[in-house]
PDB file of C-alpha atoms in Angstrom:
ATOM      1  CA  MET A 704      -2.186  32.860 -43.564  1.00  0.00           C
ATOM      2  CA  ILE A 705      -3.658  30.636 -46.252  1.00  0.00           C
ATOM      3  CA  GLU A 706      -5.173  32.630 -48.893  1.00  0.00           C
ATOM      4  CA  PRO A 707      -8.609  31.274 -49.717  1.00  0.00           C
ATOM      5  CA  GLY A 708      -7.642  31.628 -54.250  1.00  0.00           C
ATOM      6  CA  PHE A 709      -5.801  28.653 -56.603  1.00  0.00           C
ATOM      7  CA  ILE A 710      -2.194  29.347 -55.085  1.00  0.00           C
ATOM      8  CA  GLY A 711      -2.951  29.292 -51.298  1.00  0.00           C
ATOM      9  CA  LEU A 712      -5.238  26.340 -51.173  1.00  0.00           C
ATOM     10  CA  VAL A 713      -4.190  23.681 -54.188  1.00  0.00           C
ATOM     11  CA  ALA A 714      -1.167  25.256 -56.014  1.00  0.00           C
ATOM     12  CA  ILE A 715       0.469  25.186 -52.846  1.00  0.00           C
ATOM     13  CA  PRO A 716       0.157  22.177 -51.257  1.00  0.00           C
ATOM     14  CA  ALA A 717      -0.145  20.223 -54.493  1.00  0.00           C
ATOM     15  CA  GLY A 718       3.926  21.436 -55.361  1.00  0.00           C
ATOM     16  CA  LEU A 719       4.321  20.544 -52.022  1.00  0.00           C
ATOM     17  CA  GLY A 720       3.235  16.665 -51.334  1.00  0.00           C
ATOM     18  CA  LEU A 721       4.297  16.790 -54.940  1.00  0.00           C
ATOM     19  CA  PHE A 722       7.861  16.912 -53.080  1.00  0.00           C
ATOM     20  CA  GLY A 723       7.092  15.803 -50.436  1.00  0.00           C
ATOM     21  CA  PHE A 724       7.009  12.389 -52.523  1.00  0.00           C
ATOM     22  CA  ILE A 725      10.886  11.869 -52.365  1.00  0.00           C
ATOM     23  CA  GLU A 726      11.279  12.833 -48.496  1.00  0.00           C
ATOM     24  CA  PRO A 727      13.321  10.326 -46.384  1.00  0.00           C
ATOM     25  CA  CYS A 728       9.587  10.001 -44.385  1.00  0.00           C
ATOM     26  CA  THR A 729       7.545   9.610 -46.790  1.00  0.00           C
ATOM     27  CA  ILE A 730      10.054   6.883 -49.387  1.00  0.00           C
ATOM     28  CA  GLY A 731       9.401   4.314 -46.728  1.00  0.00           C
ATOM     29  CA  SER A 732       5.449   4.304 -47.101  1.00  0.00           C
ATOM     30  CA  SER A 733       6.343   4.440 -50.894  1.00  0.00           C
ATOM     31  CA  LEU A 734       8.632   0.957 -50.644  1.00  0.00           C
ATOM     32  CA  VAL A 735       6.478  -1.262 -48.283  1.00  0.00           C
ATOM     33  CA  PHE A 736       2.872  -0.050 -50.949  1.00  0.00           C
ATOM     34  CA  ILE A 737       5.327  -1.309 -53.834  1.00  0.00           C
ATOM     35  CA  LYS A 738       6.093  -4.744 -52.220  1.00  0.00           C
ATOM     36  CA  TYR A 739       2.072  -5.021 -50.997  1.00  0.00           C
ATOM     37  CA  LEU A 740       1.622  -4.545 -54.893  1.00  0.00           C
ATOM     38  CA  GLU A 741       3.913  -6.903 -55.514  1.00  0.00           C
ATOM     39  CA  GLY A 742       2.439  -9.602 -57.738  1.00  0.00           C
ATOM     40  CA  LYS A 743      -0.940  -8.305 -58.753  1.00  0.00           C
ATOM     41  CA  ASN A 744      -1.715  -7.372 -61.983  1.00  0.00           C
ATOM     42  CA  ALA A 745      -1.349  -4.403 -64.172  1.00  0.00           C
ATOM     43  CA  SER A 746      -5.843  -3.979 -63.528  1.00  0.00           C
ATOM     44  CA  VAL A 747      -5.462  -5.036 -59.474  1.00  0.00           C
ATOM     45  CA  LYS A 748      -2.795  -2.441 -59.351  1.00  0.00           C
ATOM     46  CA  VAL A 749      -4.198   0.573 -60.859  1.00  0.00           C
ATOM     47  CA  LEU A 750      -7.129   0.322 -59.223  1.00  0.00           C
ATOM     48  CA  GLU A 751      -5.679  -0.435 -55.434  1.00  0.00           C
ATOM     49  CA  THR A 752      -3.295   2.488 -56.381  1.00  0.00           C
ATOM     50  CA  ALA A 753      -6.516   5.134 -57.009  1.00  0.00           C
ATOM     51  CA  VAL A 754      -8.398   3.524 -54.240  1.00  0.00           C
ATOM     52  CA  PHE A 755      -4.676   4.059 -51.872  1.00  0.00           C
ATOM     53  CA  ALA A 756      -4.029   7.694 -53.111  1.00  0.00           C
ATOM     54  CA  ALA A 757      -8.042   8.544 -52.454  1.00  0.00           C
ATOM     55  CA  THR A 758      -7.996   7.630 -48.846  1.00  0.00           C
ATOM     56  CA  ARG A 759      -4.598   9.497 -48.065  1.00  0.00           C
ATOM     57  CA  SER A 760      -5.925  12.323 -49.393  1.00  0.00           C
ATOM     58  CA  ILE A 761      -9.075  12.495 -47.534  1.00  0.00           C
ATOM     59  CA  PHE A 762      -7.499  11.510 -44.549  1.00  0.00           C
ATOM     60  CA  ILE A 763      -4.454  13.894 -44.586  1.00  0.00           C
ATOM     61  CA  GLY A 764      -7.699  16.243 -45.019  1.00  0.00           C
ATOM     62  CA  LEU A 765      -9.518  15.825 -42.016  1.00  0.00           C
ATOM     63  CA  LEU A 766      -6.143  15.769 -39.995  1.00  0.00           C
ATOM     64  CA  GLY A 767      -6.115  18.699 -41.316  1.00  0.00           C
ATOM     65  CA  VAL A 768      -9.071  20.441 -39.457  1.00  0.00           C
ATOM     66  CA  LEU A 769      -7.889  19.121 -36.945  1.00  0.00           C
ATOM     67  CA  ALA A 770      -4.982  20.597 -37.407  1.00  0.00           C
ATOM     68  CA  VAL A 771      -7.398  23.904 -37.605  1.00  0.00           C
ATOM     69  CA  LEU A 772      -9.331  22.766 -34.178  1.00  0.00           C
ATOM     70  CA  ILE A 773      -5.908  21.535 -31.457  1.00  0.00           C
ATOM     71  CA  GLY A 774      -3.992  23.615 -33.042  1.00  0.00           C
ATOM     72  CA  ASP A 775      -0.475  23.599 -31.510  1.00  0.00           C
ATOM     73  CA  THR A 776      -0.970  20.616 -29.870  1.00  0.00           C
ATOM     74  CA  PHE A 777      -1.098  18.594 -33.255  1.00  0.00           C
ATOM     75  CA  LEU A 778       2.193  19.280 -33.977  1.00  0.00           C
ATOM     76  CA  ASP A 779       3.001  17.216 -30.793  1.00  0.00           C
ATOM     77  CA  LEU A 780       0.530  14.141 -31.978  1.00  0.00           C
ATOM     78  CA  GLN A 781       2.737  14.781 -35.887  1.00  0.00           C
ATOM     79  CA  ARG A 782       6.003  13.905 -33.737  1.00  0.00           C
ATOM     80  CA  TYR A 783       4.575  10.672 -32.669  1.00  0.00           C
ATOM     81  CA  ALA A 784       3.381   9.839 -35.527  1.00  0.00           C
ATOM     82  CA  TRP A 785       6.880   9.853 -37.240  1.00  0.00           C
ATOM     83  CA  LEU A 786       8.265   8.096 -33.651  1.00  0.00           C
ATOM     84  CA  VAL A 787       5.875   5.026 -34.291  1.00  0.00           C
ATOM     85  CA  LEU A 788       5.782   4.827 -38.686  1.00  0.00           C
ATOM     86  CA  GLY A 789       9.916   5.168 -37.803  1.00  0.00           C
ATOM     87  CA  ALA A 790       9.831   2.206 -35.922  1.00  0.00           C
ATOM     88  CA  LEU A 791       7.998   0.048 -38.222  1.00  0.00           C
ATOM     89  CA  TYR A 792       9.887   1.259 -40.845  1.00  0.00           C
ATOM     90  CA  VAL A 793      12.960  -0.365 -38.748  1.00  0.00           C
ATOM     91  CA  LEU A 794      11.131  -2.980 -37.798  1.00  0.00           C
ATOM     92  CA  LEU A 795      10.545  -4.109 -40.680  1.00  0.00           C
ATOM     93  CA  GLY A 796      14.255  -3.473 -42.601  1.00  0.00           C
ATOM     94  CA  VAL A 797      15.262  -5.599 -39.254  1.00  0.00           C
ATOM     95  CA  LEU A 798      12.904  -8.578 -40.684  1.00  0.00           C
ATOM     96  CA  LEU A 799      14.064  -8.202 -44.103  1.00  0.00           C
ATOM     97  CA  ALA A 800      17.923  -7.425 -43.617  1.00  0.00           C
ATOM     98  CA  THR A 801      18.292 -10.679 -41.400  1.00  0.00           C
ATOM     99  CA  GLY A 802      16.347 -12.637 -43.901  1.00  0.00           C
ATOM    100  CA  GLN A 803      12.834 -12.797 -42.261  1.00  0.00           C
ATOM    101  CA  SER A 804      11.143 -11.590 -45.780  1.00  0.00           C
ATOM    102  CA  ARG A 805       8.266 -14.223 -45.231  1.00  0.00           C
ATOM    103  CA  PHE A 806       7.908 -13.083 -42.405  1.00  0.00           C
ATOM    104  CA  PHE A 807       6.865  -9.251 -43.160  1.00  0.00           C
ATOM    105  CA  THR A 808       4.497 -10.292 -46.166  1.00  0.00           C
ATOM    106  CA  ARG A 809       2.676 -12.875 -43.942  1.00  0.00           C
ATOM    107  CA  SER A 810       2.646 -12.367 -39.551  1.00  0.00           C
ATOM    108  CA  ILE A 811       2.969  -7.647 -39.360  1.00  0.00           C
ATOM    109  CA  GLY A 812      -0.458  -7.543 -37.346  1.00  0.00           C
ATOM    110  CA  PRO A 813      -3.016  -8.242 -39.598  1.00  0.00           C
ATOM    111  CA  GLY A 814      -0.388  -8.788 -42.459  1.00  0.00           C
ATOM    112  CA  LEU A 815       0.477  -7.327 -45.376  1.00  0.00           C
ATOM    113  CA  ARG A 816      -0.926 -10.243 -47.848  1.00  0.00           C
ATOM    114  CA  ARG A 817      -3.746 -10.490 -45.207  1.00  0.00           C
ATOM    115  CA  LEU A 818      -4.521  -7.101 -46.355  1.00  0.00           C
ATOM    116  CA  SER A 819      -5.779  -7.854 -49.470  1.00  0.00           C
ATOM    117  CA  GLY A 820      -8.079  -5.918 -52.504  1.00  0.00           C
ATOM    118  CA  TYR A 821      -9.376  -2.643 -51.648  1.00  0.00           C
ATOM    119  CA  ARG A 822      -9.670  -3.188 -47.481  1.00  0.00           C
ATOM    120  CA  GLY A 823      -5.847  -3.520 -47.677  1.00  0.00           C
ATOM    121  CA  SER A 824      -5.148   0.003 -49.745  1.00  0.00           C
ATOM    122  CA  VAL A 825      -7.629   1.534 -47.643  1.00  0.00           C
ATOM    123  CA  GLY A 826      -5.457   0.379 -44.435  1.00  0.00           C
ATOM    124  CA  LEU A 827      -2.288   1.882 -45.826  1.00  0.00           C
ATOM    125  CA  GLY A 828      -3.818   4.789 -47.039  1.00  0.00           C
ATOM    126  CA  LEU A 829      -5.565   5.375 -43.382  1.00  0.00           C
ATOM    127  CA  LEU A 830      -1.458   4.105 -41.604  1.00  0.00           C
ATOM    128  CA  PHE A 831       0.698   6.530 -43.731  1.00  0.00           C
ATOM    129  CA  GLY A 832      -1.950   9.586 -43.869  1.00  0.00           C
ATOM    130  CA  LEU A 833      -0.137  10.072 -40.460  1.00  0.00           C
ATOM    131  CA  ASN A 834       2.531  10.753 -41.904  1.00  0.00           C
ATOM    132  CA  ILE A 835       2.969  13.977 -42.873  1.00  0.00           C
ATOM    133  CA  PRO A 836       6.006  15.001 -44.569  1.00  0.00           C
ATOM    134  CA  ALA A 837       8.523  17.610 -43.020  1.00  0.00           C
ATOM    135  CA  CYS A 838       7.758  19.667 -46.170  1.00  0.00           C
ATOM    136  CA  ALA A 839       4.044  20.537 -45.071  1.00  0.00           C
ATOM    137  CA  ALA A 840       5.133  21.887 -41.708  1.00  0.00           C
ATOM    138  CA  PRO A 841       4.792  25.352 -43.352  1.00  0.00           C
ATOM    139  CA  LEU A 842       1.484  24.680 -44.794  1.00  0.00           C
ATOM    140  CA  LEU A 843       0.339  23.309 -41.111  1.00  0.00           C
ATOM    141  CA  ILE A 844       1.460  26.177 -39.313  1.00  0.00           C
ATOM    142  CA  ALA A 845      -0.259  28.102 -41.857  1.00  0.00           C
ATOM    143  CA  LEU A 846      -3.472  26.596 -40.973  1.00  0.00           C
ATOM    144  CA  LEU A 847      -2.456  26.712 -36.952  1.00  0.00           C
ATOM    145  CA  ALA A 848      -1.466  31.017 -38.200  1.00  0.00           C
ATOM    146  CA  THR A 849      -5.298  30.895 -39.384  1.00  0.00           C
ATOM    147  CA  ALA A 850      -7.281  29.312 -36.574  1.00  0.00           C
ATOM    148  CA  ALA A 851      -8.534  32.844 -35.492  1.00  0.00           C
ATOM    149  CA  ALA A 852     -10.692  32.986 -38.084  1.00  0.00           C
ATOM    150  CA  SER A 853     -14.219  31.920 -38.294  1.00  0.00           C
ATOM    151  CA  SER A 854     -14.051  28.326 -38.126  1.00  0.00           C
ATOM    152  CA  GLY A 855     -16.330  27.240 -40.868  1.00  0.00           C
ATOM    153  CA  VAL A 856     -14.558  29.302 -43.607  1.00  0.00           C
ATOM    154  CA  THR A 857     -10.524  27.636 -40.800  1.00  0.00           C
ATOM    155  CA  ILE A 858     -12.479  24.429 -41.228  1.00  0.00           C
ATOM    156  CA  ALA A 859     -12.502  24.066 -44.963  1.00  0.00           C
ATOM    157  CA  LYS A 860      -9.046  25.739 -45.872  1.00  0.00           C
ATOM    158  CA  GLY A 861      -7.779  23.318 -43.598  1.00  0.00           C
ATOM    159  CA  PHE A 862      -9.001  19.364 -44.992  1.00  0.00           C
ATOM    160  CA  THR A 863      -8.935  21.691 -48.564  1.00  0.00           C
ATOM    161  CA  ALA A 864      -5.184  22.439 -48.347  1.00  0.00           C
ATOM    162  CA  LEU A 865      -4.301  19.081 -46.676  1.00  0.00           C
ATOM    163  CA  ALA A 866      -6.288  16.855 -48.762  1.00  0.00           C
ATOM    164  CA  VAL A 867      -4.845  18.015 -51.956  1.00  0.00           C
ATOM    165  CA  PHE A 868      -1.331  17.812 -50.212  1.00  0.00           C
ATOM    166  CA  GLY A 869      -2.526  14.612 -49.396  1.00  0.00           C
ATOM    167  CA  LEU A 870      -2.751  14.148 -53.610  1.00  0.00           C
ATOM    168  CA  GLY A 871      -0.122  15.367 -54.365  1.00  0.00           C
ATOM    169  CA  LEU A 872       1.899  13.614 -52.105  1.00  0.00           C
ATOM    170  CA  SER A 873       0.350   9.738 -54.117  1.00  0.00           C
ATOM    171  CA  ILE A 874       0.269  10.799 -57.810  1.00  0.00           C
ATOM    172  CA  PRO A 875       3.996  10.153 -58.125  1.00  0.00           C
ATOM    173  CA  LEU A 876       3.121   6.872 -57.038  1.00  0.00           C
ATOM    174  CA  VAL A 877       0.109   6.734 -58.978  1.00  0.00           C
ATOM    175  CA  MET A 878       1.050   7.475 -62.809  1.00  0.00           C
ATOM    176  CA  ALA A 879       4.252   5.089 -61.803  1.00  0.00           C
ATOM    177  CA  VAL A 880       1.421   2.504 -61.542  1.00  0.00           C
ATOM    178  CA  LEU A 881      -0.343   4.005 -64.768  1.00  0.00           C
ATOM    179  CA  VAL A 882       2.819   4.158 -67.262  1.00  0.00           C
ATOM    180  CA  PRO A 883       3.625   0.243 -68.130  1.00  0.00           C
ATOM    181  CA  GLN A 884       7.641   1.251 -68.595  1.00  0.00           C
ATOM    182  CA  ALA A 885       7.222   3.000 -65.167  1.00  0.00           C
ATOM    183  CA  ARG A 886       4.817  -0.205 -63.348  1.00  0.00           C
ATOM    184  CA  GLY A 887       7.642  -1.709 -64.505  1.00  0.00           C
ATOM    185  CA  TRP A 888      10.520  -0.546 -62.354  1.00  0.00           C
ATOM    186  CA  LEU A 889       8.479  -0.690 -59.402  1.00  0.00           C
ATOM    187  CA  GLU A 890       8.236  -4.148 -59.944  1.00  0.00           C
ATOM    188  CA  ARG A 891      11.946  -4.393 -60.000  1.00  0.00           C
ATOM    189  CA  ILE A 892      12.228  -2.433 -57.164  1.00  0.00           C
ATOM    190  CA  ALA A 893      10.089  -4.488 -55.538  1.00  0.00           C
ATOM    191  CA  SER A 894      12.099  -7.366 -56.093  1.00  0.00           C
ATOM    192  CA  LEU A 895      15.227  -5.930 -54.543  1.00  0.00           C
ATOM    193  CA  SER A 896      13.684  -7.374 -51.341  1.00  0.00           C
ATOM    194  CA  GLY A 897      13.641 -10.789 -52.368  1.00  0.00           C
ATOM    195  CA  ARG A 898      16.900 -10.775 -53.679  1.00  0.00           C
ATOM    196  CA  TYR A 899      18.840  -8.163 -52.447  1.00  0.00           C
ATOM    197  CA  PRO A 900      16.683  -8.920 -48.627  1.00  0.00           C
ATOM    198  CA  ALA A 901      19.514  -7.456 -46.780  1.00  0.00           C
ATOM    199  CA  ILE A 902      20.162  -4.300 -48.995  1.00  0.00           C
ATOM    200  CA  ALA A 903      16.304  -3.305 -48.529  1.00  0.00           C
ATOM    201  CA  GLY A 904      16.508  -3.674 -44.920  1.00  0.00           C
ATOM    202  CA  LEU A 905      18.926  -1.229 -44.072  1.00  0.00           C
ATOM    203  CA  VAL A 906      17.591   1.128 -46.706  1.00  0.00           C
ATOM    204  CA  LEU A 907      14.255   0.245 -45.163  1.00  0.00           C
ATOM    205  CA  ILE A 908      16.048   0.819 -41.300  1.00  0.00           C
ATOM    206  CA  ALA A 909      17.964   4.545 -42.667  1.00  0.00           C
ATOM    207  CA  LEU A 910      14.198   5.604 -43.688  1.00  0.00           C
ATOM    208  CA  GLY A 911      13.170   4.467 -40.378  1.00  0.00           C
ATOM    209  CA  GLY A 912      15.857   6.653 -38.193  1.00  0.00           C
ATOM    210  CA  TRP A 913      15.724   9.393 -40.359  1.00  0.00           C
ATOM    211  CA  SER A 914      11.980   9.337 -39.086  1.00  0.00           C
ATOM    212  CA  ILE A 915      12.704   8.679 -35.758  1.00  0.00           C
ATOM    213  CA  TRP A 916      14.925  11.357 -35.632  1.00  0.00           C
ATOM    214  CA  PHE A 917      12.902  14.268 -37.201  1.00  0.00           C
ATOM    215  CA  GLY A 918      10.275  13.173 -34.609  1.00  0.00           C
ATOM    216  CA  LEU A 919      12.541  13.493 -31.635  1.00  0.00           C
ATOM    217  CA  PHE A 920      14.260  16.634 -33.138  1.00  0.00           C
ATOM    218  CA  ALA A 921      12.352  18.483 -35.565  1.00  0.00           C
ATOM    219  CA  ASP A 922      11.478  22.439 -33.609  1.00  0.00           C
ATOM    220  CA  LEU A 923       8.424  23.042 -35.091  1.00  0.00           C
ATOM    221  CA  LYS A 924       6.945  24.934 -32.272  1.00  0.00           C
ATOM    222  CA  ALA A 925       9.480  27.275 -32.664  1.00  0.00           C
ATOM    223  CA  SER A 926       8.776  27.584 -36.709  1.00  0.00           C
ATOM    224  CA  THR A 927       4.828  27.987 -35.551  1.00  0.00           C
ATOM    225  CA  SER A 928       5.796  30.742 -32.890  1.00  0.00           C
ATOM    226  CA  ALA A 929       8.080  32.916 -35.309  1.00  0.00           C
ATOM    227  CA  SER A 930       5.209  33.174 -37.940  1.00  0.00           C
TER     228      SER A 930
END
């Protein structure tokens, strides 16, 4: 059960979010967003990263509400999200590894370059908000376990816990953009896709494969019933 106090609604979700930042299924989204920021000035990077983090947090919070409302079915929806986003990472990785980086930046969907400004940050925040990492499974299970409580309180818990989790998931990226030294480190990571496209592509393919594997084989419902 999710307790209504600070520990249950803030501390634990924030800690899980920070931990989730380094999980394979979210590293891929961070790499794609870093690529999206490439070439922009420092102030724009800070503002767009803040917009991305806020959008992602609110959207994941709304997913928490959905989890409470539809129960175990949400776990199936999350499984599909892992599969779809894993396939996206593999596709981007193949494009990079085969030297099609121009297609990567200009032609995928609306194109990363055409997704300019805050609209792009909002769009990526919504897209990668679907990618709730594996470490959030206990939090989702706790939400589903409280679904029998009064709907108003449970919905509020669902939104708060998952929104804080989503914020924790993005805070390391925000801090990295805010700190000049870390911003330079991010620039170097982004530049790897240009200097070593095959390596960058293989990394994304591996991360996508992990996400697809988890979507296919993770037994979340067994954990739910056990709780």
